[in-house]
Short mmCIF file of C-alpha atoms in Angstrom, two decimals:
data_model
loop_
_atom_site.label_atom_id
_atom_site.label_comp_id
_atom_site.label_asym_id
_atom_site.label_seq_id
_atom_site.Cartn_x
_atom_site.Cartn_y
_atom_site.Cartn_z
CA MET G 984 -0.03 -0.01 0.01
CA LYS G 985 1.43 3.34 -1.04
CA THR G 986 2.03 5.87 1.74
CA ILE G 987 0.60 9.31 1.05
CA LYS G 988 2.98 12.00 2.19
CA GLN G 989 1.47 14.92 4.07
CA LYS G 990 2.00 18.27 2.38
CA THR G 991 3.91 20.61 4.66
CA GLY G 992 4.82 23.53 2.44
CA LEU G 993 3.68 27.10 1.81
CA ILE G 994 4.88 28.83 -1.34
CA VAL G 995 5.22 32.55 -2.03
CA LEU G 996 3.65 32.65 -5.51
CA SER G 997 3.61 35.71 -7.71
CA GLY G 998 2.29 34.14 -10.93
CA GLY G 999 5.59 34.71 -12.70
CA MET G 1000 7.86 32.20 -14.45
CA ASP G 1001 10.09 31.47 -11.46
CA SER G 1002 7.48 30.92 -8.76
CA VAL G 1003 5.12 29.00 -11.04
CA THR G 1004 8.04 26.69 -11.99
CA LEU G 1005 8.78 26.19 -8.31
CA LEU G 1006 5.11 25.45 -7.65
CA TYR G 1007 5.10 22.59 -10.15
CA ASP G 1008 8.59 21.45 -9.20
CA TYR G 1009 7.62 20.97 -5.56
CA GLN G 1010 3.84 20.48 -5.86
CA GLU G 1011 3.92 17.24 -3.91
CA ARG G 1012 5.07 19.16 -0.85
CA ILE G 1013 3.02 22.32 -1.17
CA ALA G 1014 -0.30 22.68 0.69
CA MET G 1015 -0.86 26.38 0.32
CA ALA G 1016 0.20 29.33 -1.81
CA VAL G 1017 0.22 33.03 -0.92
CA SER G 1018 0.39 35.97 -3.30
CA PHE G 1019 0.97 39.56 -2.17
CA ASP G 1020 -0.79 42.54 -3.75
CA TYR G 1021 1.68 45.27 -2.81
CA GLY G 1022 0.71 47.82 -5.40
CA SER G 1023 3.13 46.92 -8.21
CA LYS G 1024 2.29 47.84 -11.78
CA HIS G 1025 1.92 44.20 -12.66
CA ASN G 1026 0.24 42.64 -9.61
CA ALA G 1027 -3.17 42.71 -11.34
CA SER G 1028 -1.68 40.96 -14.35
CA GLU G 1029 0.23 38.21 -12.61
CA ILE G 1030 -1.81 37.22 -9.55
CA PRO G 1031 -4.61 35.69 -11.68
CA TYR G 1032 -2.07 33.21 -13.04
CA ALA G 1033 -1.11 32.26 -9.51
CA VAL G 1034 -4.79 31.60 -8.77
CA GLU G 1035 -5.15 29.65 -12.04
CA HIS G 1036 -2.23 27.24 -11.42
CA CYS G 1037 -3.25 26.63 -7.82
CA ALA G 1038 -6.78 25.75 -8.97
CA LYS G 1039 -5.33 23.38 -11.56
CA LEU G 1040 -3.22 21.61 -8.94
CA GLY G 1041 -5.83 21.67 -6.21
CA ILE G 1042 -3.68 23.86 -3.96
CA LYS G 1043 -5.27 26.42 -1.60
CA HIS G 1044 -4.44 29.98 -2.63
CA ILE G 1045 -4.79 33.26 -0.76
CA THR G 1046 -3.91 36.87 -1.66
CA ILE G 1047 -2.78 39.26 1.06
CA PRO G 1048 -2.95 43.03 0.36
CA LEU G 1049 0.06 45.11 1.27
CA SER G 1050 -1.12 48.47 0.01
CA PHE G 1051 1.07 50.39 2.46
CA MET G 1052 4.10 49.49 0.29
CA ASN G 1053 2.74 51.39 -2.68
CA GLU G 1054 1.84 54.34 -0.47
CA TYR G 1055 5.04 54.69 1.53
CA PHE G 1056 7.84 52.91 -0.36
CA ARG G 1057 9.83 54.31 -3.24
CA SER G 1058 10.25 52.16 -6.35
CA ASP G 1059 9.47 52.43 -10.03
CA LEU G 1060 7.96 49.00 -9.84
CA LEU G 1061 5.07 50.46 -7.83
CA LEU G 1062 2.03 52.24 -9.20
CA SER G 1063 3.27 55.30 -7.33
CA GLY G 1064 6.66 55.15 -9.01
CA GLY G 1065 8.14 56.27 -12.35
CA ALA G 1066 8.61 54.52 -15.69
CA ILE G 1067 9.77 50.92 -16.01
CA PRO G 1068 13.15 50.46 -17.72
CA THR G 1069 13.01 49.12 -21.28
CA GLU G 1070 16.64 48.29 -21.87
CA ALA G 1071 18.82 45.30 -20.84
CA TYR G 1072 18.16 43.45 -17.61
CA ASN G 1073 21.17 44.50 -15.53
CA ALA G 1074 21.95 46.11 -12.20
CA GLU G 1075 22.39 49.61 -13.48
CA ASN G 1076 19.19 49.58 -15.53
CA MET G 1077 16.98 47.83 -13.04
CA ALA G 1078 18.05 49.51 -9.77
CA SER G 1079 14.98 51.76 -9.79
CA THR G 1080 12.70 48.73 -9.59
CA VAL G 1081 14.00 47.51 -6.23
CA VAL G 1082 11.17 47.52 -3.71
CA PRO G 1083 12.95 47.92 -0.37
CA PHE G 1084 13.07 44.73 1.70
CA ARG G 1085 10.15 43.26 -0.27
CA ASN G 1086 11.11 39.63 0.29
CA GLY G 1087 11.86 40.28 3.94
CA ILE G 1088 8.34 41.57 4.47
CA MET G 1089 6.68 38.81 2.49
CA LEU G 1090 8.73 36.05 4.12
CA SER G 1091 7.93 37.41 7.58
CA ILE G 1092 4.20 37.22 6.79
CA ALA G 1093 4.64 33.82 5.19
CA ALA G 1094 6.32 32.58 8.35
CA GLY G 1095 3.39 33.60 10.52
CA LEU G 1096 1.01 32.14 8.01
CA ALA G 1097 2.87 28.83 7.93
CA GLU G 1098 2.92 28.57 11.69
CA SER G 1099 -0.79 29.40 11.84
CA HIS G 1100 -1.64 26.64 9.48
CA GLU G 1101 0.80 24.14 11.01
CA LEU G 1102 2.97 24.08 7.93
CA SER G 1103 6.71 23.48 8.42
CA GLU G 1104 8.26 24.78 5.16
CA ILE G 1105 8.19 27.94 3.09
CA TYR G 1106 9.24 27.96 -0.57
CA ILE G 1107 10.54 31.03 -2.43
CA ALA G 1108 11.80 31.21 -6.01
CA ASN G 1109 14.58 33.80 -5.77
CA HIS G 1110 17.40 32.94 -8.25
CA PHE G 1111 21.01 33.77 -8.97
CA GLY G 1112 20.25 36.10 -11.90
CA ASP G 1113 18.56 38.54 -9.56
CA HIS G 1114 21.26 38.66 -6.92
CA ALA G 1115 23.19 41.63 -8.26
CA ILE G 1116 20.08 43.75 -8.55
CA TYR G 1117 17.88 42.82 -5.60
CA PRO G 1118 19.60 42.57 -2.16
CA ASP G 1119 16.83 40.40 -0.73
CA CYS G 1120 17.32 37.74 -3.46
CA ARG G 1121 20.93 37.03 -2.49
CA ARG G 1122 22.24 34.03 -0.61
CA SER G 1123 23.64 36.48 1.97
CA PHE G 1124 20.00 37.51 2.73
CA ILE G 1125 18.38 34.07 2.37
CA LEU G 1126 20.70 32.28 4.84
CA PRO G 1127 20.12 34.53 7.83
CA MET G 1128 16.41 34.62 6.95
CA MET G 1129 16.38 30.84 7.17
CA GLU G 1130 17.80 31.10 10.68
CA ALA G 1131 15.45 33.88 11.76
CA ILE G 1132 12.33 32.03 10.54
CA GLU G 1133 13.33 28.81 12.15
CA ALA G 1134 14.16 30.54 15.47
CA GLY G 1135 11.09 32.78 15.41
CA THR G 1136 8.40 30.13 14.84
CA SER G 1137 7.11 27.68 17.47
CA ASN G 1138 7.20 24.84 14.93
CA SER G 1139 10.64 25.70 13.56
CA VAL G 1140 9.51 26.58 10.04
CA GLN G 1141 12.19 25.87 7.39
CA LEU G 1142 12.75 28.33 4.55
CA ARG G 1143 13.51 26.53 1.22
CA ALA G 1144 15.06 28.52 -1.61
CA PRO G 1145 16.19 25.82 -4.07
CA TYR G 1146 16.81 28.15 -6.98
CA THR G 1147 19.12 30.50 -5.18
CA ASP G 1148 22.25 29.43 -7.05
CA ILE G 1149 20.79 28.82 -10.53
CA SER G 1150 19.85 31.14 -13.38
CA LYS G 1151 16.59 32.02 -14.97
CA THR G 1152 17.68 29.94 -17.97
CA ASP G 1153 18.10 26.98 -15.69
CA ILE G 1154 14.62 27.62 -14.30
CA ALA G 1155 13.17 27.79 -17.86
CA GLY G 1156 14.85 24.40 -18.48
CA ILE G 1157 13.15 22.91 -15.45
CA GLY G 1158 9.82 24.30 -16.61
CA GLY G 1159 10.35 22.84 -20.07
CA ARG G 1160 10.98 19.39 -18.62
CA LEU G 1161 7.87 19.73 -16.40
CA GLY G 1162 5.76 20.78 -19.40
CA ILE G 1163 4.69 24.13 -17.93
CA ASP G 1164 2.69 26.37 -20.19
CA TYR G 1165 4.59 29.64 -19.78
CA SER G 1166 1.96 31.53 -21.74
CA ARG G 1167 -0.03 31.23 -18.45
CA THR G 1168 2.62 33.18 -16.51
CA TRP G 1169 3.46 36.84 -16.30
CA SER G 1170 6.81 38.64 -16.25
CA CYS G 1171 6.26 42.13 -17.74
CA TYR G 1172 6.73 44.92 -15.18
CA GLN G 1173 4.59 47.24 -17.24
CA GLY G 1174 1.36 45.38 -16.39
CA GLY G 1175 -1.66 45.60 -18.70
CA SER G 1176 -3.29 42.78 -20.61
CA THR G 1177 -0.45 41.82 -22.95
CA GLN G 1178 3.25 41.61 -22.07
CA CYS G 1179 5.16 44.45 -23.73
CA GLY G 1180 8.14 42.48 -24.99
CA VAL G 1181 10.61 45.33 -24.58
CA CYS G 1182 10.88 46.03 -20.88
CA ALA G 1183 13.90 44.53 -19.14
CA THR G 1184 11.92 41.70 -17.55
CA CYS G 1185 10.33 40.75 -20.86
CA ARG G 1186 13.78 40.71 -22.42
CA GLU G 1187 15.13 38.50 -19.64
CA ARG G 1188 12.15 36.12 -20.00
CA ARG G 1189 12.61 35.77 -23.79
CA GLU G 1190 16.35 35.28 -23.40
CA ALA G 1191 15.93 32.58 -20.72
CA MET G 1192 13.61 30.45 -22.88
CA GLN G 1193 15.80 30.94 -25.91
CA GLN G 1194 18.94 29.87 -24.08
CA ALA G 1195 17.09 26.93 -22.47
CA GLY G 1196 16.09 25.79 -25.95
CA ILE G 1197 12.35 25.78 -25.27
CA PRO G 1198 9.64 27.55 -27.32
CA ASP G 1199 8.43 30.91 -26.01
CA PRO G 1200 4.62 30.81 -26.18
CA THR G 1201 4.22 34.32 -24.81
CA LEU G 1202 2.17 36.89 -26.71
CA TYR G 1203 4.11 40.18 -26.76
CA LEU G 1204 2.99 43.59 -27.94
CA ASN G 1205 6.46 44.16 -29.47
CA LYS G 1206 8.68 41.45 -30.99
#
């Protein structure tokens, strides 16, 4: 008789390529997903994909509003900020899209949520390609956060960040092997109903799939 493993994981799920890949990659461990509506230009475009994939996999999904970030934080990624960069995805070009301590805030909430639901793991899809741009995606942030979450929860919640040392191209390759339909994910920081194709995140998305040798099914406004 086959033993059914109890799902013990909570995933921070945006609806983008990386977190959706992680969702499918670790679906056998994930009991719940949480998305955060923090007032970014693309939250309304990507969160519906998080809901869609969770419904497909039979995983509970919740969205937590963090409107204070849009009101009080400074970042061009937010609705209250300036224009999204449309050149190459690099540290100099993307610095204005940093949302201060975003992952720290979200992981703190996720830790409380996991403990409240008696879940012992949190999954996050930060990756190596972001480390130079976003301080809270780096291993130097993730490691002490692992310690803080474990020490600060009564059930010693473990933070899992399995993509920390791999690239977005590597993630696209994982998604290709898993058969993920990337047309049902969102990367474009511009928001809207169709991904622009020219902002830095669209460029990174296209390049990752090209380098991974998988078809890009995304509909872009600009080729």
